[in-house]
Amino acid sequence: MTTVRTLATVAEAVSERGHVLGGGTLLMREVNYRPETVTEILRITDASLKEIRIEMSRITLGAGVTMAAVAARAELAALAPSARSVGGPAIRNMATVGGNLFAPHPYGDFAAALLALDARVHWAGGREEEIESFLAGRDRASGLVTAVSFVPPARGGFRFRKVSRTKPKGVSLMSIAANLTLSGSRVERARIAFGAMGPTPLRAKAAETALEGKTLDEAGIARALTVATDGLAPPDDALASSWYRDRVAPVHLSRLLLERS
Amino acid sequence: MAQTPVRFTLNGRETGLFVEEAANLLDVLRRGAGDISPKYGCGQGTCGACTVLIDGAPHLGCLTLAATVEGREVRTTGGMADGPGLTALQTAFMEGFAAQCGFCTPGMLMAAKALLDRNPQPTRDEVIEAISGNLCRCTGYEPIVDAILAASGQRGAA
Ligand SMILES: Cc1cc2nc3c(=O)[nH]c(=O)nc-3n(C[C@H](O)[C@H](O)[C@H](O)COP(=O)(O)OP(=O)(O)OC[C@H]3O[C@@H](n4cnc5c(N)ncnc54)[C@H](O)[C@@H]3O)c2cc1C
Ligand code: FES
Ligand code: FES
């Protein structure tokens, strides 16, 4: 284990071979069960990783901010349902924003919400990356994510729902996040992201396009529902088959879109 | 493996130990500090039997890197009352048959304590939410939920 106290000295430590420790809810499982795969744990204690910065035009969440901390902030109320959907209370006190970005299927419910928000991922050293390209390349990436940032969603424009077999805590069959810019009941711009419907959270781009310009009612969303899973790659796992995920996704998307905000 | 020192308070008592660098807190409490009240159920976050309070908030001992509790306050069921003067929560568990085999009980008590310390009059749904990360294979949960409500002075509350 190496403790790195400031971001200034982090770059070389990370690039060598270390595994960055967030809350440890996934990494410590590896340590407990496959210790040979974790040769070096990097603990970064720089306080900026825990910062939440709320500005009019942009919200920045440090990579070390926990799900519990997100859920507790009044200004982040739109994100609270996605933060609260992760694990149980103890997990949420530990699980970080940064760790969720790297969490493999079926995890990544909060990352799905960030994807619908078009978040930017900030790397130590100053590089920034769109979350979509981050997710596509995350398995090959090495480095420290310091924060994510996004434009605050319009009031009532952000919706999230997680589908699981056990309540209140259960792993995702899927999670869906939608970030809609509405003018009256007309959808001007739509971002729809699914969690647990592919190797990483993925955007439902065909559905987004089909929704734009339409009204948010049964007739208006019909086309989006028929293409809801285009471009997704729902996996088979112990909880649901790919077939089942593909069939029920439009039903859950419809409930999310027609939910009154 | 290299050892590293860690100091924290365990149930109010200053504690200092040398731990393996990658050791988890559960192991360190049980083997290093001799507090066997938190249980090892799964080692992967699923069961909640290892739940302890760190600075008052529930955490999973098995997934907490021990070195991260440096300077912090750790509480376990081992620090709850023993003998005749049990706390209201412990008494409610005992009287309500909320413990059968007892393996989940230390984790349940910690999760419940964290809830009641923050929210002394929780609703039934809030209790269910608070113990949602803790598995019990014996009781079917209802006696546990009832006991926590009873401890909050809301016996049989809806
Ligand atoms: C019982 C249980 C239930 C769970 N339920 C859910 C759930 O419902 N939904 C869900 O989405 N997830 C769930 N998870 C998975 C996990 O808890 C979350 O995804 C969590 O957000 C991971 O964050 P962490 O800080 O614990 O990650 P860690 O375990 O600390 O790290 C995970 C990975 O990310 C890397 N990493 C972490 N931070 C950074 C960083 N800043 N820069 C670069 N790399 C980094 C680590 O090196 C590691 O490879 C669950 C886990 C458990 C054990
Ligand atoms: S032993 Fe920690 S959650 Fe099961
Ligand atoms: S009493 Fe046996 S697991 Fe809960």
CSV table of C-alpha atoms and ligand atoms in Angstrom, one decimal:
chain,number,residue,atom,x,y,z
A,1,MET,CA,0.0,0.0,0.0
A,2,THR,CA,1.2,3.5,-0.8
A,3,THR,CA,-0.3,6.6,0.6
A,4,VAL,CA,-0.1,9.6,-1.7
A,5,ARG,CA,-1.0,12.8,0.0
A,6,THR,CA,-1.2,15.3,-2.8
A,7,LEU,CA,-2.2,15.2,-6.4
A,8,ALA,CA,1.1,16.8,-7.5
A,9,THR,CA,2.9,13.6,-6.7
A,10,VAL,CA,0.2,11.2,-7.9
A,11,ALA,CA,1.0,10.7,-11.6
A,12,GLU,CA,4.0,8.5,-11.4
A,13,ALA,CA,2.6,6.4,-8.6
A,14,VAL,CA,-0.5,5.6,-10.5
A,15,SER,CA,1.1,4.9,-13.8
A,16,GLU,CA,3.4,2.3,-12.5
A,17,ARG,CA,1.1,-0.6,-11.4
A,18,GLY,CA,-1.0,0.6,-8.6
A,19,HIS,CA,-4.7,0.1,-8.0
A,20,VAL,CA,-6.3,3.4,-6.9
A,21,LEU,CA,-8.4,2.9,-3.7
A,22,GLY,CA,-11.8,4.6,-3.7
A,23,GLY,CA,-14.1,3.3,-1.1
A,24,GLY,CA,-12.7,-0.2,-1.7
A,25,THR,CA,-16.1,-1.9,-2.1
A,26,LEU,CA,-14.9,-3.6,-5.3
A,27,LEU,CA,-11.1,-3.4,-4.8
A,28,MET,CA,-11.1,-4.9,-1.3
A,29,ARG,CA,-13.2,-7.9,-2.6
A,30,GLU,CA,-10.3,-8.5,-5.0
A,31,VAL,CA,-7.8,-8.1,-2.2
A,32,ASN,CA,-9.8,-10.6,0.0
A,33,TYR,CA,-10.4,-13.2,-2.7
A,34,ARG,CA,-7.6,-12.7,-5.3
A,35,PRO,CA,-4.8,-11.0,-3.5
A,36,GLU,CA,-2.3,-11.9,-6.2
A,37,THR,CA,-4.2,-9.6,-8.6
A,38,VAL,CA,-3.6,-6.5,-6.5
A,39,THR,CA,0.1,-5.9,-6.1
A,40,GLU,CA,-0.1,-2.3,-4.9
A,41,ILE,CA,-3.0,-0.3,-3.4
A,42,LEU,CA,-2.7,3.4,-3.9
A,43,ARG,CA,-4.5,5.5,-1.3
A,44,ILE,CA,-4.8,9.2,-2.3
A,45,THR,CA,-5.7,11.4,0.6
A,46,ASP,CA,-5.7,14.8,-1.1
A,47,ALA,CA,-8.8,16.6,0.3
A,48,SER,CA,-9.8,17.9,-3.1
A,49,LEU,CA,-11.0,14.4,-4.0
A,50,LYS,CA,-13.8,14.7,-1.5
A,51,GLU,CA,-15.0,18.1,-2.7
A,52,ILE,CA,-18.4,18.9,-4.1
A,53,ARG,CA,-18.5,22.2,-6.0
A,54,ILE,CA,-21.8,23.6,-6.9
A,55,GLU,CA,-21.8,26.5,-9.4
A,56,MET,CA,-24.7,27.9,-11.4
A,57,SER,CA,-23.4,26.5,-14.7
A,58,ARG,CA,-21.5,23.5,-13.5
A,59,ILE,CA,-21.4,20.9,-10.7
A,60,THR,CA,-18.2,19.2,-9.9
A,61,LEU,CA,-18.0,16.0,-7.8
A,62,GLY,CA,-14.6,14.9,-6.6
A,63,ALA,CA,-13.8,11.3,-7.4
A,64,GLY,CA,-13.7,10.4,-3.7
A,65,VAL,CA,-17.2,11.8,-2.9
A,66,THR,CA,-19.4,9.0,-1.6
A,67,MET,CA,-22.9,8.0,-2.7
A,68,ALA,CA,-24.1,9.0,0.8
A,69,ALA,CA,-22.5,12.4,0.5
A,70,VAL,CA,-24.3,13.0,-2.9
A,71,ALA,CA,-27.6,11.8,-1.5
A,72,ALA,CA,-27.3,14.2,1.5
A,73,ARG,CA,-26.7,17.4,-0.5
A,74,ALA,CA,-29.9,19.4,-1.1
A,75,GLU,CA,-28.5,21.0,-4.2
A,76,LEU,CA,-28.0,17.5,-5.7
A,77,ALA,CA,-31.6,16.4,-5.1
A,78,ALA,CA,-32.0,15.4,-8.8
A,79,LEU,CA,-29.1,12.9,-8.4
A,80,ALA,CA,-30.2,11.6,-5.0
A,81,PRO,CA,-32.3,8.7,-6.5
A,82,SER,CA,-29.3,7.4,-8.5
A,83,ALA,CA,-26.9,7.7,-5.5
A,84,ARG,CA,-29.4,6.0,-3.2
A,85,SER,CA,-29.9,3.1,-5.7
A,86,VAL,CA,-26.3,1.9,-5.0
A,87,GLY,CA,-26.1,-0.9,-2.5
A,88,GLY,CA,-27.3,-0.6,1.1
A,89,PRO,CA,-26.4,2.2,3.6
A,90,ALA,CA,-23.0,0.9,4.5
A,91,ILE,CA,-22.0,0.5,0.9
A,92,ARG,CA,-23.2,4.1,0.2
A,93,ASN,CA,-21.0,5.4,3.0
A,94,MET,CA,-18.1,3.8,1.3
A,95,ALA,CA,-18.8,3.7,-2.5
A,96,THR,CA,-17.3,6.6,-4.4
A,97,VAL,CA,-18.2,8.4,-7.6
A,98,GLY,CA,-14.8,7.5,-9.0
A,99,GLY,CA,-15.2,3.8,-8.2
A,100,ASN,CA,-18.6,3.7,-9.8
A,101,LEU,CA,-17.2,5.0,-13.1
A,102,PHE,CA,-15.0,1.8,-13.2
A,103,ALA,CA,-17.6,-0.6,-11.7
A,104,PRO,CA,-18.2,-3.5,-14.1
A,105,HIS,CA,-21.6,-5.0,-15.0
A,106,PRO,CA,-24.0,-5.2,-13.3
A,107,TYR,CA,-22.8,-2.2,-11.3
A,108,GLY,CA,-22.5,1.4,-12.4
A,109,ASP,CA,-25.9,2.8,-11.7
A,110,PHE,CA,-24.5,6.2,-10.7
A,111,ALA,CA,-22.3,6.2,-13.8
A,112,ALA,CA,-25.4,5.7,-15.9
A,113,ALA,CA,-26.9,8.8,-14.4
A,114,LEU,CA,-23.6,10.7,-15.1
A,115,LEU,CA,-23.7,9.4,-18.7
A,116,ALA,CA,-27.2,10.9,-19.2
A,117,LEU,CA,-25.8,14.2,-17.9
A,118,ASP,CA,-23.0,14.3,-20.5
A,119,ALA,CA,-20.5,14.5,-17.7
A,120,ARG,CA,-16.8,15.2,-18.2
A,121,VAL,CA,-14.3,13.0,-16.5
A,122,HIS,CA,-11.2,14.9,-15.1
A,123,TRP,CA,-7.9,13.0,-14.9
A,124,ALA,CA,-5.0,14.0,-12.7
A,125,GLY,CA,-2.7,16.0,-14.8
A,126,GLY,CA,-5.5,18.1,-16.3
A,127,ARG,CA,-6.8,15.9,-19.1
A,128,GLU,CA,-10.6,15.9,-19.5
A,129,GLU,CA,-12.6,13.4,-21.4
A,130,GLU,CA,-16.3,13.0,-22.3
A,131,ILE,CA,-17.8,10.3,-20.1
A,132,GLU,CA,-18.9,8.3,-23.2
A,133,SER,CA,-15.4,7.9,-24.5
A,134,PHE,CA,-14.1,7.4,-20.9
A,135,LEU,CA,-16.4,4.4,-20.5
A,136,ALA,CA,-15.5,2.9,-23.8
A,137,GLY,CA,-11.8,3.0,-22.9
A,138,ARG,CA,-11.8,2.6,-19.2
A,139,ASP,CA,-10.6,-1.0,-19.1
A,140,ARG,CA,-7.3,0.0,-20.8
A,141,ALA,CA,-7.0,3.3,-19.0
A,142,SER,CA,-4.5,4.0,-16.2
A,143,GLY,CA,-4.3,7.1,-14.2
A,144,LEU,CA,-6.3,8.8,-11.4
A,145,VAL,CA,-9.7,10.3,-12.0
A,146,THR,CA,-9.9,13.4,-9.8
A,147,ALA,CA,-13.5,14.5,-10.5
A,148,VAL,CA,-16.5,14.5,-12.8
A,149,SER,CA,-18.4,17.6,-13.8
A,150,PHE,CA,-21.7,18.3,-15.5
A,151,VAL,CA,-24.2,21.0,-16.3
A,152,PRO,CA,-27.0,20.9,-13.7
A,153,PRO,CA,-30.1,19.4,-15.3
A,154,ALA,CA,-33.2,21.6,-15.8
A,155,ARG,CA,-35.7,21.4,-13.0
A,156,GLY,CA,-37.8,18.3,-13.5
A,157,GLY,CA,-35.8,17.3,-16.5
A,158,PHE,CA,-33.8,14.5,-14.9
A,159,ARG,CA,-35.3,11.1,-14.2
A,160,PHE,CA,-33.8,7.9,-12.9
A,161,ARG,CA,-35.1,4.4,-12.2
A,162,LYS,CA,-33.5,1.2,-11.3
A,163,VAL,CA,-35.1,-2.1,-11.9
A,164,SER,CA,-34.1,-4.9,-9.5
A,165,ARG,CA,-35.6,-8.1,-8.1
A,166,THR,CA,-35.1,-7.3,-4.4
A,167,LYS,CA,-36.2,-4.1,-2.7
A,168,PRO,CA,-35.0,-1.9,-1.3
A,169,LYS,CA,-31.5,-3.1,-2.1
A,170,GLY,CA,-30.7,-5.3,-5.1
A,171,VAL,CA,-28.4,-5.5,-8.1
A,172,SER,CA,-29.7,-3.9,-11.3
A,173,LEU,CA,-31.5,-5.8,-14.0
A,174,MET,CA,-31.1,-2.4,-15.6
A,175,SER,CA,-31.1,1.3,-14.6
A,176,ILE,CA,-32.2,4.1,-16.8
A,177,ALA,CA,-31.4,7.7,-16.6
A,178,ALA,CA,-33.0,10.4,-18.8
A,179,ASN,CA,-32.0,14.0,-19.0
A,180,LEU,CA,-34.6,15.9,-21.0
A,181,THR,CA,-34.8,19.5,-22.0
A,182,LEU,CA,-38.5,20.2,-22.4
A,183,SER,CA,-40.3,23.2,-23.9
A,184,GLY,CA,-43.8,22.7,-22.5
A,185,SER,CA,-44.4,19.0,-23.1
A,186,ARG,CA,-42.2,19.0,-26.3
A,187,VAL,CA,-38.8,17.3,-26.0
A,188,GLU,CA,-36.1,19.6,-27.4
A,189,ARG,CA,-33.1,17.5,-26.4
A,190,ALA,CA,-32.9,14.0,-24.9
A,191,ARG,CA,-30.2,12.0,-23.3
A,192,ILE,CA,-31.0,8.4,-22.3
A,193,ALA,CA,-28.5,6.1,-20.7
A,194,PHE,CA,-28.9,2.5,-19.6
A,195,GLY,CA,-26.9,0.8,-16.9
A,196,ALA,CA,-26.5,-3.1,-16.9
A,197,MET,CA,-27.5,-3.2,-20.5
A,198,GLY,CA,-23.9,-3.7,-21.8
A,199,PRO,CA,-20.4,-4.0,-20.6
A,200,THR,CA,-20.5,-0.4,-19.4
A,201,PRO,CA,-23.4,2.1,-19.1
A,202,LEU,CA,-24.5,2.9,-22.6
A,203,ARG,CA,-26.5,5.6,-24.3
A,204,ALA,CA,-29.7,4.7,-26.2
A,205,LYS,CA,-29.0,7.1,-29.1
A,206,ALA,CA,-31.7,5.8,-31.4
A,207,ALA,CA,-34.3,6.4,-28.7
A,208,GLU,CA,-32.8,9.9,-28.0
A,209,THR,CA,-33.2,10.9,-31.7
A,210,ALA,CA,-36.6,9.4,-31.9
A,211,LEU,CA,-37.7,11.4,-28.9
A,212,GLU,CA,-36.5,14.8,-29.9
A,213,GLY,CA,-39.2,17.0,-31.3
A,214,LYS,CA,-41.9,14.8,-29.9
A,215,THR,CA,-44.3,15.4,-27.1
A,216,LEU,CA,-43.9,13.5,-23.9
A,217,ASP,CA,-47.1,11.3,-24.1
A,218,GLU,CA,-47.9,7.8,-25.2
A,219,ALA,CA,-48.0,8.6,-28.9
A,220,GLY,CA,-45.0,10.9,-28.8
A,221,ILE,CA,-42.7,8.3,-27.2
A,222,ALA,CA,-43.9,5.3,-29.2
A,223,ARG,CA,-41.2,5.4,-31.8
A,224,ALA,CA,-38.5,5.8,-29.1
A,225,LEU,CA,-39.7,2.7,-27.4
A,226,THR,CA,-39.4,0.5,-30.5
A,227,VAL,CA,-35.8,1.5,-30.9
A,228,ALA,CA,-35.0,1.6,-27.1
A,229,THR,CA,-32.4,-1.1,-27.1
A,230,ASP,CA,-30.8,-0.4,-30.5
A,231,GLY,CA,-27.0,-0.2,-30.0
A,232,LEU,CA,-27.2,-1.8,-26.5
A,233,ALA,CA,-25.7,-5.2,-25.7
A,234,PRO,CA,-27.7,-6.6,-22.8
A,235,PRO,CA,-25.8,-9.4,-21.1
A,236,ASP,CA,-27.0,-12.7,-19.8
A,237,ASP,CA,-26.3,-13.1,-16.1
A,238,ALA,CA,-27.7,-14.8,-13.0
A,239,LEU,CA,-30.4,-12.2,-12.7
A,240,ALA,CA,-31.8,-12.0,-16.2
A,241,SER,CA,-31.2,-13.2,-19.7
A,242,SER,CA,-30.2,-10.8,-22.5
A,243,TRP,CA,-33.6,-11.7,-24.1
A,244,TYR,CA,-35.5,-10.7,-21.1
A,245,ARG,CA,-33.6,-7.4,-20.6
A,246,ASP,CA,-34.2,-6.6,-24.3
A,247,ARG,CA,-37.9,-7.2,-24.0
A,248,VAL,CA,-38.6,-5.3,-20.7
A,249,ALA,CA,-36.4,-2.3,-21.4
A,250,PRO,CA,-39.1,-0.4,-23.5
A,251,VAL,CA,-41.6,-1.0,-20.7
A,252,HIS,CA,-39.4,0.5,-18.1
A,253,LEU,CA,-38.3,3.3,-20.4
A,254,SER,CA,-42.0,4.1,-21.0
A,255,ARG,CA,-42.7,4.3,-17.3
A,256,LEU,CA,-39.7,6.6,-16.8
A,257,LEU,CA,-40.7,8.9,-19.6
A,258,LEU,CA,-44.3,9.2,-18.7
A,259,GLU,CA,-43.7,9.6,-15.0
A,260,ARG,CA,-45.0,13.0,-13.9
A,261,SER,CA,-42.2,15.4,-13.0
B,1,MET,CA,4.1,-8.5,3.7
B,2,ALA,CA,5.0,-5.1,5.0
B,3,GLN,CA,3.4,-4.0,8.2
B,4,THR,CA,2.1,-0.5,8.8
B,5,PRO,CA,1.0,1.1,12.1
B,6,VAL,CA,-2.6,2.2,12.6
B,7,ARG,CA,-4.1,4.1,15.5
B,8,PHE,CA,-7.8,4.6,16.1
B,9,THR,CA,-10.2,4.5,19.0
B,10,LEU,CA,-12.1,1.2,19.4
B,11,ASN,CA,-15.3,1.6,21.5
B,12,GLY,CA,-13.8,4.7,23.1
B,13,ARG,CA,-10.4,3.1,23.8
B,14,GLU,CA,-7.2,4.3,22.1
B,15,THR,CA,-5.9,1.4,20.1
B,16,GLY,CA,-2.6,1.1,18.1
B,17,LEU,CA,-1.6,-1.9,16.1
B,18,PHE,CA,0.7,-3.0,13.3
B,19,VAL,CA,-1.3,-4.4,10.5
B,20,GLU,CA,-0.5,-5.9,7.1
B,21,GLU,CA,-0.7,-3.3,4.4
B,22,ALA,CA,-3.6,-4.8,2.6
B,23,ALA,CA,-5.5,-6.0,5.7
B,24,ASN,CA,-9.1,-5.3,6.0
B,25,LEU,CA,-10.6,-3.8,9.2
B,26,LEU,CA,-12.6,-6.9,10.1
B,27,ASP,CA,-9.5,-9.0,10.2
B,28,VAL,CA,-7.7,-6.4,12.2
B,29,LEU,CA,-10.5,-6.1,14.8
B,30,ARG,CA,-10.9,-9.8,15.2
B,31,ARG,CA,-7.3,-11.0,15.1
B,32,GLY,CA,-5.4,-7.9,16.0
B,33,ALA,CA,-7.6,-6.1,18.5
B,34,GLY,CA,-9.3,-9.3,19.8
B,35,ASP,CA,-12.8,-7.9,19.3
B,36,ILE,CA,-14.6,-10.9,17.8
B,37,SER,CA,-18.1,-9.2,17.8
B,38,PRO,CA,-18.1,-8.3,14.1
B,39,LYS,CA,-18.6,-11.4,12.1
B,40,TYR,CA,-17.0,-12.7,8.9
B,41,GLY,CA,-19.8,-13.9,6.7
B,42,CYS,CA,-18.7,-13.4,3.1
B,43,GLY,CA,-15.7,-11.1,2.8
B,44,GLN,CA,-17.3,-9.4,-0.2
B,45,GLY,CA,-19.9,-6.9,1.1
B,46,THR,CA,-23.0,-9.0,0.6
B,47,CYS,CA,-24.0,-10.1,4.1
B,48,GLY,CA,-23.4,-7.1,6.4
B,49,ALA,CA,-22.4,-9.3,9.4
B,50,CYS,CA,-19.1,-7.3,9.6
B,51,THR,CA,-20.9,-3.9,9.9
B,52,VAL,CA,-19.1,-1.5,12.3
B,53,LEU,CA,-19.6,2.2,12.8
B,54,ILE,CA,-16.8,4.5,11.7
B,55,ASP,CA,-17.3,8.0,13.0
B,56,GLY,CA,-20.9,7.0,13.7
B,57,ALA,CA,-21.7,5.8,10.2
B,58,PRO,CA,-22.1,2.1,9.2
B,59,HIS,CA,-19.3,0.6,7.1
B,60,LEU,CA,-18.4,-2.9,6.1
B,61,GLY,CA,-15.4,-4.1,8.0
B,62,CYS,CA,-14.5,-6.7,5.4
B,63,LEU,CA,-14.2,-4.1,2.6
B,64,THR,CA,-12.5,-1.3,4.7
B,65,LEU,CA,-8.8,-1.1,4.2
B,66,ALA,CA,-7.6,-1.1,7.8
B,67,ALA,CA,-5.1,1.7,7.3
B,68,THR,CA,-8.0,4.1,6.4
B,69,VAL,CA,-9.3,4.2,10.0
B,70,GLU,CA,-6.2,6.0,11.2
B,71,GLY,CA,-7.4,8.7,13.7
B,72,ARG,CA,-11.0,7.7,13.4
B,73,GLU,CA,-13.6,6.3,15.9
B,74,VAL,CA,-14.6,2.7,15.4
B,75,ARG,CA,-17.6,1.2,17.3
B,76,THR,CA,-18.6,-2.4,17.4
B,77,THR,CA,-21.2,-4.5,19.2
B,78,GLY,CA,-18.3,-5.4,21.5
B,79,GLY,CA,-18.6,-1.9,23.0
B,80,MET,CA,-22.4,-2.3,23.7
B,81,ALA,CA,-23.6,-3.2,27.2
B,82,ASP,CA,-22.9,-6.6,28.5
B,83,GLY,CA,-24.6,-8.3,31.5
B,84,PRO,CA,-27.8,-7.1,33.1
B,85,GLY,CA,-27.8,-3.5,32.0
B,86,LEU,CA,-28.4,-4.0,28.3
B,87,THR,CA,-29.3,-1.0,26.1
B,88,ALA,CA,-32.9,-0.6,24.9
B,89,LEU,CA,-31.9,-1.9,21.5
B,90,GLN,CA,-30.3,-5.0,22.8
B,91,THR,CA,-33.2,-5.7,25.1
B,92,ALA,CA,-35.7,-5.3,22.3
B,93,PHE,CA,-33.7,-7.8,20.2
B,94,MET,CA,-33.7,-10.2,23.1
B,95,GLU,CA,-37.4,-9.9,24.0
B,96,GLY,CA,-38.5,-9.9,20.4
B,97,PHE,CA,-36.6,-13.0,19.4
B,98,ALA,CA,-34.8,-10.9,16.8
B,99,ALA,CA,-31.7,-13.1,17.2
B,100,GLN,CA,-31.9,-16.9,16.4
B,101,CYS,CA,-28.5,-18.2,15.4
B,102,GLY,CA,-27.2,-14.8,16.2
B,103,PHE,CA,-24.7,-14.6,13.4
B,104,CYS,CA,-26.3,-11.5,11.7
B,105,THR,CA,-27.0,-9.8,15.1
B,106,PRO,CA,-23.9,-7.8,15.6
B,107,GLY,CA,-24.2,-6.3,12.1
B,108,MET,CA,-28.0,-5.7,12.6
B,109,LEU,CA,-27.4,-4.0,15.9
B,110,MET,CA,-24.8,-1.7,14.4
B,111,ALA,CA,-27.0,-0.8,11.4
B,112,ALA,CA,-29.9,-0.2,13.8
B,113,LYS,CA,-27.8,1.9,16.2
B,114,ALA,CA,-26.6,4.1,13.3
B,115,LEU,CA,-30.2,4.6,12.3
B,116,LEU,CA,-31.6,5.4,15.8
B,117,ASP,CA,-28.7,7.7,16.7
B,118,ARG,CA,-29.5,9.8,13.7
B,119,ASN,CA,-33.3,9.3,13.6
B,120,PRO,CA,-34.7,8.2,16.9
B,121,GLN,CA,-38.3,7.8,15.6
B,122,PRO,CA,-37.9,6.0,12.3
B,123,THR,CA,-40.8,4.7,10.2
B,124,ARG,CA,-41.0,1.0,9.4
B,125,ASP,CA,-39.8,1.7,5.8
B,126,GLU,CA,-36.8,3.6,7.2
B,127,VAL,CA,-35.9,0.7,9.4
B,128,ILE,CA,-36.2,-1.7,6.4
B,129,GLU,CA,-33.9,0.6,4.4
B,130,ALA,CA,-31.4,0.9,7.3
B,131,ILE,CA,-30.9,-2.9,7.5
B,132,SER,CA,-31.2,-3.5,3.7
B,133,GLY,CA,-27.5,-4.4,3.5
B,134,ASN,CA,-27.7,-7.0,6.3
B,135,LEU,CA,-28.7,-10.6,5.5
B,136,CYS,CA,-30.5,-12.8,8.0
B,137,ARG,CA,-31.0,-16.4,7.2
B,138,CYS,CA,-33.1,-17.2,10.3
B,139,THR,CA,-35.7,-14.7,11.4
B,140,GLY,CA,-37.4,-13.6,8.2
B,141,TYR,CA,-36.5,-10.0,9.2
B,142,GLU,CA,-39.9,-9.1,10.7
B,143,PRO,CA,-38.8,-9.7,14.3
B,144,ILE,CA,-35.7,-7.6,13.7
B,145,VAL,CA,-37.7,-4.7,12.2
B,146,ASP,CA,-40.2,-5.0,15.1
B,147,ALA,CA,-37.4,-4.9,17.7
B,148,ILE,CA,-35.8,-1.8,16.2
B,149,LEU,CA,-39.2,-0.1,16.2
B,150,ALA,CA,-39.8,-1.3,19.8
B,151,ALA,CA,-36.4,0.1,20.8
B,152,SER,CA,-37.4,3.5,19.4
B,153,GLY,CA,-40.5,3.4,21.7
B,154,GLN,CA,-42.8,2.7,18.8
B,155,ARG,CA,-43.9,-0.9,19.5
B,156,GLY,CA,-46.0,-2.2,16.7
B,157,ALA,CA,-45.8,1.1,14.8
B,158,ALA,CA,-46.9,0.8,11.2
C,1,LIG,C1,-22.8,-5.6,-1.6
C,1,LIG,C2,-22.6,-4.7,-2.8
C,1,LIG,C3,-23.6,-4.1,-3.4
C,1,LIG,C4,-23.4,-3.2,-4.5
C,1,LIG,N1,-24.4,-2.6,-5.1
C,1,LIG,C5,-24.2,-1.8,-6.1
C,1,LIG,C6,-25.3,-1.1,-6.8
C,1,LIG,O1,-26.5,-1.4,-6.4
C,1,LIG,N2,-25.0,-0.3,-7.8
C,1,LIG,C7,-23.8,0.0,-8.2
C,1,LIG,O2,-23.6,0.8,-9.2
C,1,LIG,N3,-22.7,-0.6,-7.6
C,1,LIG,C8,-22.9,-1.5,-6.6
C,1,LIG,N4,-21.8,-2.1,-6.0
C,1,LIG,C9,-20.5,-1.9,-6.5
C,1,LIG,C10,-19.7,-0.7,-5.9
C,1,LIG,O3,-20.0,-0.6,-4.5
C,1,LIG,C11,-20.0,0.6,-6.5
C,1,LIG,O4,-19.9,0.6,-7.9
C,1,LIG,C12,-19.0,1.7,-6.0
C,1,LIG,O5,-19.4,3.0,-6.5
C,1,LIG,C13,-17.6,1.5,-6.3
C,1,LIG,O6,-16.9,2.5,-5.7
C,1,LIG,P1,-15.6,2.3,-4.7
C,1,LIG,O7,-15.2,3.6,-4.3
C,1,LIG,O8,-16.0,1.4,-3.6
C,1,LIG,O9,-14.6,1.6,-5.7
C,1,LIG,P2,-13.2,0.8,-5.4
C,1,LIG,O10,-13.5,-0.6,-5.0
C,1,LIG,O11,-12.4,1.6,-4.4
C,1,LIG,O12,-12.6,0.9,-6.8
C,1,LIG,C14,-13.2,0.2,-7.9
C,1,LIG,C15,-12.3,0.3,-9.1
C,1,LIG,O13,-12.1,1.6,-9.6
C,1,LIG,C16,-10.8,2.1,-9.5
C,1,LIG,N5,-10.8,3.5,-9.0
C,1,LIG,C17,-11.6,3.9,-8.0
C,1,LIG,N6,-11.4,5.3,-7.8
C,1,LIG,C18,-10.6,5.6,-8.8
C,1,LIG,C19,-10.1,6.9,-9.2
C,1,LIG,N7,-10.4,8.0,-8.6
C,1,LIG,N8,-9.3,7.0,-10.3
C,1,LIG,C20,-9.0,5.8,-11.0
C,1,LIG,N9,-9.4,4.6,-10.7
C,1,LIG,C21,-10.2,4.5,-9.6
C,1,LIG,C22,-10.1,1.1,-8.5
C,1,LIG,O14,-8.7,1.1,-8.8
C,1,LIG,C23,-10.8,-0.1,-8.8
C,1,LIG,O15,-10.3,-0.8,-9.9
C,1,LIG,C24,-22.0,-2.9,-4.9
C,1,LIG,C25,-21.0,-3.6,-4.2
C,1,LIG,C26,-21.2,-4.4,-3.2
C,1,LIG,C27,-20.1,-5.0,-2.5
C,2,FES,S1,-18.4,-10.3,5.9
C,2,FES,FE1,-18.5,-8.2,5.3
C,2,FES,S2,-20.3,-8.1,4.3
C,2,FES,FE2,-20.2,-10.2,4.6
C,3,FES,S1,-30.4,-14.8,13.4
C,3,FES,FE1,-29.4,-16.3,12.2
C,3,FES,S2,-28.8,-15.1,10.5
C,3,FES,FE2,-30.0,-13.7,11.6
